[in-house]
Coordinates of C-alpha atoms in Angstrom, one line a residue:
Chain D
M745 CA -13.9 -18.3 8.3
L746 CA -15.6 -17.4 5.0
A747 CA -19.1 -16.1 5.8
G748 CA -20.1 -15.5 2.2
M749 CA -19.0 -14.6 -1.2
A750 CA -20.2 -12.7 -4.2
L751 CA -20.0 -13.3 -7.9
A752 CA -20.2 -10.6 -10.6
L753 CA -23.6 -10.8 -12.2
S754 CA -22.1 -11.2 -15.6
E755 CA -20.6 -14.5 -14.5
L756 CA -23.9 -16.1 -14.0
P757 CA -26.0 -17.4 -16.9
V758 CA -29.6 -16.1 -17.0
E759 CA -31.0 -19.7 -16.9
L760 CA -29.2 -20.4 -13.6
M761 CA -30.5 -17.1 -12.2
V762 CA -34.1 -18.0 -13.1
Q763 CA -33.8 -21.7 -12.2
H764 CA -32.5 -21.0 -8.6
G765 CA -34.4 -17.7 -8.0
L766 CA -31.1 -15.8 -7.6
E767 CA -32.6 -12.4 -8.6
R768 CA -33.3 -11.7 -4.9
R769 CA -29.6 -12.1 -4.1
V770 CA -28.5 -9.4 -6.6
C771 CA -26.8 -6.5 -4.8
D772 CA -25.7 -3.2 -6.2
R773 CA -22.8 -1.4 -4.6
G774 CA -22.0 0.7 -7.6
G775 CA -20.4 -0.5 -10.9
E776 CA -21.2 -4.0 -12.0
R777 CA -23.8 -5.7 -9.8
E778 CA -23.2 -8.9 -8.0
V779 CA -25.0 -12.0 -6.7
Q780 CA -24.3 -12.7 -3.0
F781 CA -24.2 -16.2 -1.5
L782 CA -24.1 -16.0 2.3
F783 CA -23.6 -18.6 5.0
A784 CA -26.5 -16.9 6.9
D785 CA -28.9 -17.4 4.0
A786 CA -31.9 -19.6 4.8
D787 CA -31.3 -21.3 1.5
R788 CA -27.5 -21.8 1.6
L789 CA -26.1 -22.1 -1.9
L790 CA -22.8 -21.7 -3.7
P791 CA -21.9 -21.6 -7.4
V792 CA -19.6 -24.4 -8.5
W793 CA -17.7 -25.3 -11.6
R794 CA -18.4 -29.1 -11.9
N795 CA -18.1 -31.3 -14.9
G796 CA -17.4 -28.4 -17.0
R797 CA -20.6 -26.6 -16.1
L798 CA -21.5 -23.9 -13.7
Q799 CA -24.0 -25.3 -11.2
I800 CA -25.6 -23.9 -8.1
L801 CA -25.3 -26.4 -5.2
R802 CA -26.2 -26.6 -1.6
W803 CA -23.4 -25.2 0.7
G804 CA -22.4 -27.7 3.3
N805 CA -24.7 -29.6 5.6
R806 CA -26.9 -28.4 8.5
R807 CA -28.1 -30.5 11.4
G808 CA -31.2 -32.4 10.5
E809 CA -30.4 -32.4 6.8
S810 CA -27.9 -35.3 6.1
A811 CA -26.8 -37.8 8.6
H812 CA -24.2 -39.1 6.2
L813 CA -22.1 -35.9 5.8
P814 CA -20.4 -33.7 8.4
C815 CA -22.5 -30.9 9.7
T816 CA -20.4 -28.0 8.5
A817 CA -19.9 -25.7 5.6
W818 CA -16.1 -25.8 5.5
T819 CA -13.3 -28.4 5.6
Q820 CA -9.6 -27.9 6.3
L821 CA -7.1 -28.5 3.6
D822 CA -5.1 -30.7 6.0
T823 CA -8.2 -32.9 6.6
V824 CA -8.6 -33.4 2.8
Q825 CA -4.9 -34.1 2.3
N826 CA -4.7 -36.5 5.2
G827 CA -7.5 -38.6 3.9
G828 CA -10.3 -37.3 6.2
W829 CA -12.8 -37.6 3.3
S830 CA -11.4 -40.9 1.9
D831 CA -14.3 -43.0 2.9
R832 CA -16.6 -40.9 0.7
A833 CA -16.6 -40.2 -3.0
I834 CA -15.6 -36.6 -3.3
E835 CA -14.8 -34.3 -6.2
S836 CA -12.5 -31.3 -6.2
V837 CA -14.2 -28.2 -7.5
V838 CA -13.7 -24.5 -8.1
V839 CA -16.1 -22.1 -6.4
P840 CA -15.9 -19.0 -8.7
A841 CA -15.9 -15.9 -6.6
T842 CA -15.4 -12.2 -7.2
M843 CA -15.4 -11.2 -3.5
G844 CA -15.2 -13.0 -0.2
L845 CA -16.8 -11.9 3.1
D846 CA -15.3 -12.5 6.5
K847 CA -16.0 -10.6 9.8
G848 CA -17.9 -8.0 7.7
V849 CA -14.9 -7.4 5.4
W850 CA -15.6 -7.8 1.7
Y851 CA -12.3 -8.5 0.0
R852 CA -11.5 -9.0 -3.7
I853 CA -10.9 -12.5 -4.9
R854 CA -9.3 -12.8 -8.4
Q855 CA -10.5 -16.2 -9.5
G856 CA -12.1 -18.4 -7.0
I857 CA -12.0 -20.7 -4.0
R858 CA -11.2 -24.4 -3.8
G859 CA -14.0 -26.6 -2.7
L860 CA -15.1 -30.2 -2.6
V861 CA -18.3 -31.8 -3.5
A862 CA -19.7 -34.8 -1.6
L863 CA -23.0 -36.7 -2.2
D864 CA -25.4 -37.1 0.6
E865 CA -27.5 -40.2 1.2
R866 CA -30.0 -39.1 -1.4
D867 CA -27.2 -38.5 -3.9
R868 CA -27.6 -34.8 -3.7
P869 CA -24.3 -32.9 -4.2
R870 CA -23.2 -30.6 -1.4
V871 CA -20.2 -28.3 -1.6
Y872 CA -17.7 -27.6 1.2
V873 CA -15.3 -24.7 1.1
I874 CA -11.7 -25.8 1.7
C875 CA -9.9 -23.6 4.3
E876 CA -6.3 -23.2 5.5
P877 CA -4.7 -21.3 8.3
S878 CA -4.9 -17.6 7.7
S879 CA -2.0 -15.6 6.4
H880 CA -0.7 -12.8 8.6
Y881 CA -2.4 -10.2 6.3
Y882 CA -5.8 -12.1 6.4
Q883 CA -5.6 -12.3 10.2
V884 CA -4.9 -8.6 10.6
M885 CA -7.6 -7.7 8.1
T886 CA -10.3 -9.8 9.8
R887 CA -9.0 -9.0 13.2
G888 CA -8.0 -12.5 14.2
G889 CA -9.8 -14.7 11.7
S890 CA -7.7 -17.9 11.9
W891 CA -9.0 -19.7 8.8
M892 CA -9.1 -18.4 5.3
P893 CA -10.4 -20.0 2.1
V894 CA -7.9 -21.7 -0.2
L895 CA -7.8 -19.3 -3.1
I896 CA -7.0 -20.3 -6.7
D897 CA -3.5 -19.0 -7.8
E898 CA -3.7 -16.3 -5.2
R899 CA -2.4 -15.7 -1.7
I900 CA -3.6 -12.7 0.2
Chain E
M66 CA 14.5 28.6 -13.9
P67 CA 14.1 31.1 -16.8
S68 CA 11.0 33.2 -16.6
S69 CA 9.8 31.9 -20.0
T70 CA 9.0 28.5 -18.4
A71 CA 6.2 27.4 -16.2
V72 CA 5.9 24.3 -13.9
G73 CA 3.4 21.6 -14.2
H74 CA 2.3 19.2 -11.5
L75 CA 0.7 15.9 -12.6
D76 CA -1.0 13.9 -9.8
A77 CA -2.8 10.6 -10.1
D78 CA -6.4 10.6 -8.8
C79 CA -6.5 8.0 -5.9
F80 CA -3.6 6.3 -7.5
Y81 CA -3.5 2.9 -5.8
V82 CA -7.3 2.4 -6.4
S83 CA -6.9 3.6 -10.0
A84 CA -4.0 1.2 -10.4
E85 CA -6.1 -1.7 -9.2
R86 CA -8.9 -0.6 -11.5
V87 CA -6.5 -0.7 -14.5
R88 CA -6.3 -4.5 -14.1
D89 CA -9.7 -5.1 -12.6
H90 CA -12.8 -3.7 -14.2
F91 CA -15.1 -5.0 -11.5
L92 CA -13.8 -2.4 -9.1
H93 CA -15.0 0.5 -11.2
G94 CA -17.8 2.6 -9.6
K95 CA -17.4 0.9 -6.2
A96 CA -16.2 2.1 -2.9
V97 CA -12.7 0.6 -2.9
G98 CA -10.1 0.7 -0.1
V99 CA -6.5 -0.4 -0.6
L100 CA -5.2 -1.9 2.6
G101 CA -1.6 -1.5 3.9
N102 CA 0.1 -2.0 7.2
Q103 CA -0.4 -5.7 6.7
G104 CA -4.1 -5.4 6.4
A105 CA -4.7 -3.0 9.3
C106 CA -5.3 0.4 7.6
V107 CA -6.8 2.0 4.5
I108 CA -3.8 3.5 2.7
A109 CA -5.8 4.7 -0.3
K110 CA -9.5 5.0 -1.0
S111 CA -11.7 5.7 -4.0
Y112 CA -13.8 8.8 -4.2
E113 CA -16.8 6.7 -3.4
M114 CA -15.2 5.5 -0.2
K115 CA -14.1 9.1 0.6
H116 CA -17.7 10.3 0.3
A117 CA -18.6 7.8 3.0
G118 CA -16.2 9.5 5.3
V119 CA -13.3 7.1 5.2
K120 CA -9.9 8.8 5.5
T121 CA -6.5 7.7 4.5
G122 CA -4.7 5.9 7.3
M123 CA -7.9 4.9 9.0
P124 CA -8.0 1.4 10.6
I125 CA -10.1 -1.0 8.6
W126 CA -12.5 -1.5 11.5
D127 CA -13.4 2.2 11.6
A128 CA -13.7 2.2 7.8
L129 CA -16.1 -0.7 7.9
R130 CA -18.4 1.1 10.2
L131 CA -18.5 4.1 7.8
C132 CA -18.5 2.1 4.6
P133 CA -19.7 -1.5 5.1
Q134 CA -20.2 -2.0 1.4
G135 CA -16.6 -1.1 0.6
V136 CA -14.4 -3.6 -1.2
Y137 CA -11.0 -4.1 0.2
V138 CA -7.9 -4.9 -1.8
K139 CA -4.4 -5.8 -0.8
R140 CA -1.7 -3.3 -1.8
D141 CA 0.7 -4.4 -4.5
F142 CA 3.6 -2.0 -4.9
R143 CA 5.2 -4.0 -7.7
W144 CA 2.2 -3.3 -9.8
Y145 CA 1.9 0.4 -8.7
E146 CA 5.6 0.8 -9.7
V147 CA 5.0 -0.6 -13.1
L148 CA 2.2 1.9 -13.7
S149 CA 4.2 4.7 -12.1
R150 CA 7.1 4.2 -14.5
R151 CA 4.7 4.1 -17.5
M152 CA 3.3 7.4 -16.2
L153 CA 6.8 8.8 -16.0
D154 CA 7.3 7.9 -19.7
V155 CA 4.2 9.7 -20.7
V156 CA 5.2 12.8 -18.8
R157 CA 8.6 12.7 -20.4
A158 CA 7.0 12.6 -23.9
F159 CA 5.6 16.1 -23.1
S160 CA 8.5 17.6 -21.3
P161 CA 12.3 17.1 -21.4
R162 CA 12.7 18.1 -17.7
V163 CA 10.7 15.9 -15.3
E164 CA 11.0 15.5 -11.6
Y165 CA 9.8 12.0 -10.4
Y166 CA 8.5 13.4 -7.1
S167 CA 6.6 10.4 -5.8
I168 CA 5.1 7.2 -7.0
D169 CA 2.1 9.1 -8.3
E170 CA 3.2 12.8 -8.6
F171 CA 5.5 14.4 -11.2
F172 CA 6.7 18.0 -11.7
F173 CA 7.6 19.0 -15.2
E174 CA 8.8 22.2 -16.9
V175 CA 6.9 23.6 -19.9
S176 CA 7.7 26.6 -22.1
A177 CA 5.4 29.5 -21.5
G178 CA 3.8 30.8 -24.7
I179 CA 2.0 27.7 -25.8
N180 CA -1.6 27.1 -24.8
L181 CA -0.9 25.6 -21.4
R182 CA -4.5 24.7 -20.6
E183 CA -4.7 22.7 -23.8
M184 CA -1.4 21.0 -23.0
A185 CA -2.6 20.1 -19.5
E186 CA -5.7 18.6 -21.1
R187 CA -3.7 16.6 -23.6
M188 CA -1.4 15.2 -20.9
R189 CA -4.4 14.2 -18.8
D190 CA -6.1 12.5 -21.7
A191 CA -2.9 10.8 -22.9
M192 CA -2.3 9.4 -19.4
L193 CA -5.8 7.9 -19.3
R194 CA -5.5 6.5 -22.8
E195 CA -2.0 5.1 -22.5
V196 CA -1.8 4.0 -18.9
G197 CA -5.4 3.9 -17.8
V198 CA -4.9 6.0 -14.8
P199 CA -7.0 9.2 -14.3
V200 CA -4.8 12.2 -13.3
T201 CA -5.1 15.9 -12.7
V202 CA -2.7 18.4 -14.2
G203 CA -2.0 21.8 -12.8
I204 CA 0.3 24.4 -14.5
A205 CA 1.5 27.5 -12.8
R206 CA 4.6 29.8 -12.3
T207 CA 6.1 27.7 -9.4
K208 CA 6.0 24.2 -8.0
T209 CA 4.1 25.2 -4.9
L210 CA 1.5 27.1 -7.0
A211 CA 1.3 24.2 -9.5
K212 CA 0.5 21.7 -6.8
L213 CA -2.2 24.0 -5.3
V214 CA -3.7 24.3 -8.8
S215 CA -3.8 20.6 -9.4
D216 CA -5.1 19.9 -5.9
T217 CA -7.9 22.4 -6.6
A218 CA -8.7 20.9 -10.0
K219 CA -9.2 17.3 -8.8
P220 CA -10.5 14.9 -9.9
F221 CA -9.6 14.5 -13.6
G222 CA -8.9 18.2 -14.0
A223 CA -6.6 20.1 -16.2
L224 CA -5.9 23.7 -15.3
A225 CA -3.3 26.3 -16.2
L226 CA -3.2 29.4 -14.0
L227 CA -0.6 32.0 -14.6
D228 CA -1.9 35.5 -14.2
R229 CA -1.6 37.1 -10.8
A230 CA -5.3 37.9 -10.4
A231 CA -6.3 34.3 -10.9
E232 CA -3.5 33.2 -8.4
V233 CA -4.8 35.7 -5.8
A234 CA -8.4 34.4 -6.2
L235 CA -7.1 30.8 -5.7
L236 CA -4.9 31.6 -2.7
E237 CA -7.6 33.6 -1.0
R238 CA -9.9 30.6 -0.7
L239 CA -7.4 28.1 0.4
E240 CA -6.3 27.5 4.0
V241 CA -2.6 27.8 4.6
T242 CA -2.4 24.1 5.5
E243 CA -3.1 23.4 1.8
V244 CA 0.4 24.4 1.0
S245 CA 2.7 21.4 0.8
G246 CA 5.1 21.8 3.8
I247 CA 2.7 23.6 6.1
A248 CA 0.9 21.2 8.5
S249 CA -0.9 21.9 11.7
R250 CA 2.1 22.6 13.8
R251 CA 3.4 25.3 11.4
A252 CA 0.0 26.7 10.9
A253 CA -0.3 27.1 14.6
R254 CA 2.8 29.3 14.6
L255 CA 1.2 31.5 11.8
E256 CA -2.2 31.8 13.3
P257 CA -1.5 34.4 16.1
H258 CA -0.2 36.7 13.3
G259 CA -3.5 36.4 11.4
I260 CA -2.1 34.2 8.7
R261 CA -4.8 31.7 7.9
S262 CA -5.2 31.6 4.2
C263 CA -2.6 31.0 1.5
L264 CA -3.1 34.6 0.5
D265 CA -2.4 35.8 4.1
L266 CA 0.9 33.9 3.9
A267 CA 1.8 35.4 0.5
R268 CA 1.0 38.9 1.7
A269 CA 2.7 38.5 5.1
D270 CA 6.1 40.2 5.8
R271 CA 8.7 37.9 4.3
L272 CA 11.1 38.3 7.3
L273 CA 8.3 37.5 9.7
V274 CA 7.6 34.3 7.8
R275 CA 11.3 33.5 7.8
R276 CA 11.3 34.0 11.6
L277 CA 8.3 31.8 12.1
L278 CA 9.0 29.1 9.6
T279 CA 12.8 29.3 8.9
I280 CA 14.1 29.5 5.4
T281 CA 11.8 26.6 4.4
G282 CA 8.8 28.9 5.0
E283 CA 10.5 31.8 3.3
A284 CA 11.0 29.6 0.2
L285 CA 7.2 28.9 0.2
W286 CA 6.5 32.6 0.6
Y287 CA 8.6 33.3 -2.6
E288 CA 6.9 30.4 -4.4
L289 CA 3.4 31.7 -3.5
N290 CA 4.4 35.1 -4.9
G291 CA 5.3 33.5 -8.2
E292 CA 9.1 33.3 -7.8
A293 CA 10.4 29.8 -8.4
V294 CA 13.0 29.1 -5.7
L295 CA 12.5 25.4 -4.9
P296 CA 15.0 23.1 -6.7
F297 CA 13.9 21.1 -9.6
Y298 CA 15.4 17.6 -9.5
T299 CA 15.5 15.6 -12.7
E300 CA 17.6 13.0 -10.8
R301 CA 17.4 11.9 -7.2
P302 CA 20.1 13.7 -5.2
P303 CA 22.2 11.4 -2.9
H304 CA 20.4 10.4 0.3
K305 CA 21.5 12.0 3.5
M306 CA 19.8 9.2 5.4
L307 CA 18.3 5.8 4.7
S308 CA 15.7 4.1 6.7
R309 CA 13.6 1.0 6.7
G310 CA 10.7 0.0 8.9
G311 CA 7.0 0.7 9.4
S312 CA 4.0 -1.0 11.0
L313 CA 4.6 -4.3 12.9
G314 CA 1.2 -5.5 11.7
G315 CA -0.3 -5.5 15.1
T316 CA 1.0 -5.3 18.6
V317 CA 4.3 -7.0 19.4
G318 CA 5.2 -7.7 23.0
Q319 CA 7.4 -10.8 22.7
P320 CA 11.1 -9.8 22.6
E321 CA 12.0 -12.5 20.1
R322 CA 9.4 -11.3 17.6
L323 CA 10.5 -7.7 18.0
Y324 CA 14.1 -8.7 17.6
A325 CA 13.0 -10.5 14.4
W326 CA 11.5 -7.3 13.1
L327 CA 14.8 -5.6 13.9
A328 CA 16.8 -8.1 12.0
R329 CA 14.4 -7.8 9.0
N330 CA 14.6 -4.0 9.0
V331 CA 18.4 -4.1 9.3
E332 CA 18.7 -6.6 6.4
R333 CA 16.5 -4.3 4.3
L334 CA 18.7 -1.3 5.3
V335 CA 21.8 -3.2 4.3
E336 CA 20.3 -3.8 0.8
E337 CA 19.8 -0.1 0.5
L338 CA 23.3 0.8 1.7
E339 CA 24.7 -1.7 -0.9
F340 CA 22.5 -0.4 -3.7
H341 CA 23.5 3.2 -3.1
M342 CA 27.1 2.2 -2.4
V343 CA 27.3 4.0 0.9
R344 CA 28.2 3.1 4.4
T345 CA 26.8 4.5 7.6
G346 CA 28.4 6.0 10.6
A347 CA 25.4 6.0 12.9
L348 CA 22.4 3.8 13.4
S349 CA 19.1 4.8 15.0
V350 CA 16.1 2.8 16.2
Y351 CA 12.7 4.3 16.7
I352 CA 9.9 2.4 18.4
Q353 CA 6.3 3.4 18.8
H354 CA 4.4 1.7 21.6
K355 CA 0.7 0.8 21.5
D356 CA 0.0 3.3 24.3
G357 CA 1.2 6.1 22.1
S358 CA 4.5 6.6 23.7
D359 CA 7.7 6.2 21.7
G360 CA 11.4 5.6 22.2
F361 CA 14.5 6.5 20.2
A362 CA 18.1 5.6 20.5
R363 CA 21.2 6.2 18.3
R364 CA 24.4 4.4 18.2
M365 CA 27.6 5.7 16.7
L366 CA 29.6 3.1 14.8
P367 CA 33.3 2.8 15.4
A368 CA 33.8 3.0 11.6
H369 CA 31.5 3.5 8.6
T370 CA 30.1 0.2 7.6
D371 CA 27.4 -1.7 5.6
R372 CA 28.1 -5.0 7.4
F373 CA 25.0 -6.8 8.7
D374 CA 26.7 -8.2 11.8
L375 CA 28.1 -4.9 12.9
L376 CA 24.8 -3.0 12.2
M377 CA 22.8 -5.7 14.0
E378 CA 25.0 -5.4 17.1
A379 CA 24.4 -1.6 17.1
A380 CA 20.7 -2.0 16.4
R381 CA 20.3 -4.5 19.2
S382 CA 21.9 -2.0 21.7
A383 CA 19.7 0.8 20.4
L384 CA 16.6 -1.3 20.6
A385 CA 17.3 -2.2 24.2
R386 CA 17.3 1.6 24.9
A387 CA 14.4 2.6 22.7
W388 CA 11.9 -0.1 23.6
S389 CA 10.1 -0.2 27.0
A390 CA 9.8 -3.9 27.4
E391 CA 6.6 -3.8 29.4
R392 CA 4.8 -1.9 26.5
P393 CA 3.9 -3.7 23.3
A394 CA 5.3 -2.0 20.2
I395 CA 3.3 -1.2 17.0
R396 CA 5.9 0.5 14.7
M397 CA 9.6 0.4 14.2
H398 CA 12.1 2.3 12.1
V399 CA 15.8 1.7 11.7
A400 CA 17.7 4.6 10.1
A401 CA 21.3 4.9 8.9
S402 CA 22.8 8.4 8.9
Q403 CA 26.2 10.0 8.4
L404 CA 26.4 8.2 5.0
R405 CA 29.7 8.1 3.1
R406 CA 30.5 6.7 -0.3
S407 CA 32.0 3.2 0.1
G408 CA 35.3 4.1 -1.5
F409 CA 36.1 6.9 1.0
V410 CA 35.7 4.9 4.2
Q411 CA 38.4 4.7 6.9
L412 CA 38.6 1.1 8.3
G413 CA 38.4 0.8 12.1
L414 CA 41.6 -0.1 14.0
F415 CA 40.0 -3.1 15.6
D416 CA 37.9 -4.3 12.7
A417 CA 38.0 -8.1 12.3
P418 CA 39.3 -9.3 9.0
P419 CA 36.2 -8.8 6.7
E420 CA 36.8 -11.6 4.3
R421 CA 34.5 -14.1 5.9
V422 CA 31.5 -11.8 6.5
E423 CA 32.0 -10.3 3.0
A424 CA 31.9 -13.8 1.6
V425 CA 28.6 -14.5 3.5
A426 CA 27.2 -11.1 2.4
K427 CA 28.1 -11.9 -1.3
L428 CA 26.6 -15.3 -1.1
K429 CA 23.4 -13.8 0.4
R430 CA 23.2 -11.3 -2.4
E431 CA 23.7 -13.9 -5.1
V432 CA 21.2 -16.4 -3.6
N433 CA 18.6 -13.8 -3.2
A434 CA 19.1 -12.4 -6.7
E435 CA 18.7 -15.9 -8.1
I436 CA 16.0 -17.4 -5.9
G437 CA 14.1 -14.3 -4.7
R438 CA 14.4 -11.5 -2.1
F439 CA 14.8 -12.8 1.5
A440 CA 15.2 -16.4 0.3
L441 CA 18.4 -16.4 2.4
R442 CA 18.1 -14.3 5.5
S443 CA 19.1 -14.0 9.1
G444 CA 18.0 -16.8 11.4
A445 CA 16.8 -14.1 13.8
T446 CA 13.9 -13.5 11.4
L447 CA 12.5 -17.0 12.0
P448 CA 9.6 -15.8 14.3
L449 CA 8.4 -13.8 11.3
A450 CA 7.8 -16.8 9.1
D451 CA 4.2 -15.7 8.6
V452 CA 5.3 -12.3 7.3
Y453 CA 7.9 -13.8 4.9
R454 CA 5.4 -16.3 3.5
D455 CA 3.4 -13.3 2.2
E456 CA 5.0 -12.3 -1.1
A457 CA 3.5 -8.8 -1.0
Q458 CA 5.5 -8.0 2.1
S459 CA 8.7 -8.4 0.2
Y460 CA 8.2 -5.1 -1.7
D461 CA 7.2 -1.8 -0.2
I462 CA 6.7 1.8 -1.3
C463 CA 10.2 2.7 -0.1
D464 CA 11.6 0.0 -2.5
V465 CA 10.5 2.1 -5.5
R466 CA 13.7 3.9 -6.2
G467 CA 14.5 7.2 -7.9
K468 CA 11.7 9.3 -6.6
I469 CA 12.3 12.4 -4.6
C470 CA 9.7 12.0 -1.9
F471 CA 8.4 9.0 0.1

């Protein structure tokens, strides 16, 4: 399961960096720097292309936050396609990502990840990462990771 | 080769990583590992990852411990081949005689007398400018020396080294295992005779070297002494053997899955036999088990063939002998030997009329040419649906044709 992602620093406008205090998430592993968004962060966020704008939204729902939405950060593609979210108003979104993180492996993502946005009881948007059963390669790379994010125009 | 010529060796610097960087600027300056063996191993690494201690062939889990900040990329041999052929074009613009040695290595002949160091620099710079791949170029009197020169000049080097004093200085500081063709087993044979460096080998008695390393080693002795004896191939000579196989992407213990791998490898082998217009007289299966043991079996065919059904029958029998059923397998290779051109094949006395199977084979070829490789394949491969779903698995390094070496 996706444990985090990173976006190249050049992909994030300065005003978003400042508005959400993302400077502390900037990492340098050589070459262009990146901004990391991890599931383990206290403040769990994800960048999302929504309504033609890049926004920073809360990633999923933790126990004690919203009683209206499922307590998770991911949702299965099958669940979405079989109407598992049909009782809620949801939007399909793209989570732009340069790299994904799973079981400690940082792997390259060319465009991004599919996600969906749902509103909680206070109309705050929360983003869920859409997952599908892992490819053989992904399972081997992550040593048995059974779910992988649905990538945009890419299959690894 | 006339003495008025020299040999160049052009070698891409961490080719697969460099190829990924050609289309992906984000990877520049980072520790990058290209994963093969279906995600299990690092098959190429950037210099940044190498500095962290990661070695080629290392399992990803060991690499992660050494280099947790590394970025891992899935290998894409179609893309690497595109760049490799562009590189071949660039080398050919500098030399009329080029050997396509491997996907990222080329030998070429150059006329002595021009400024060879300058030529090496121009080639290196042209490659970066026109293809985007950093390379190192070494020029010397023989192929073996040229490869040693380019290996020494890495990365992004350009060096011509033709006088004996400079050769001696180079050979003196290199271990004998640096010579292409001398690995640890051969080095162990040389060691008791005090042959440890390349210069020791060059100065050793030629007949002793021949006794220890056969004529292969003797050829290297000549080459290290500046006498070009290794053949220079501007075209790939006919194969003596064809094989397909590799990692099973984990441990495989279920017979039906292992049999599916066998069918996949035999189908790939049949493609090669058809492409090269040869038929095989013997089929071998090699299995490596997880516990390190291995098994091998060979089956002679009643008549030379490229028919899938006959080869599959022989492969099934060989697999039963090569595989210890209680031990999970991790690698498999299927090899065809005793190859003969299709036009010179004697049919077997008891061969079934081939019309039906030939019609099926033709249909398979046509459908796959139209729809995509492996679109129509043996039902025995069904347990590998996960592997076939992965587009990258349909093209491997061995599918890059025309090169001399793997």
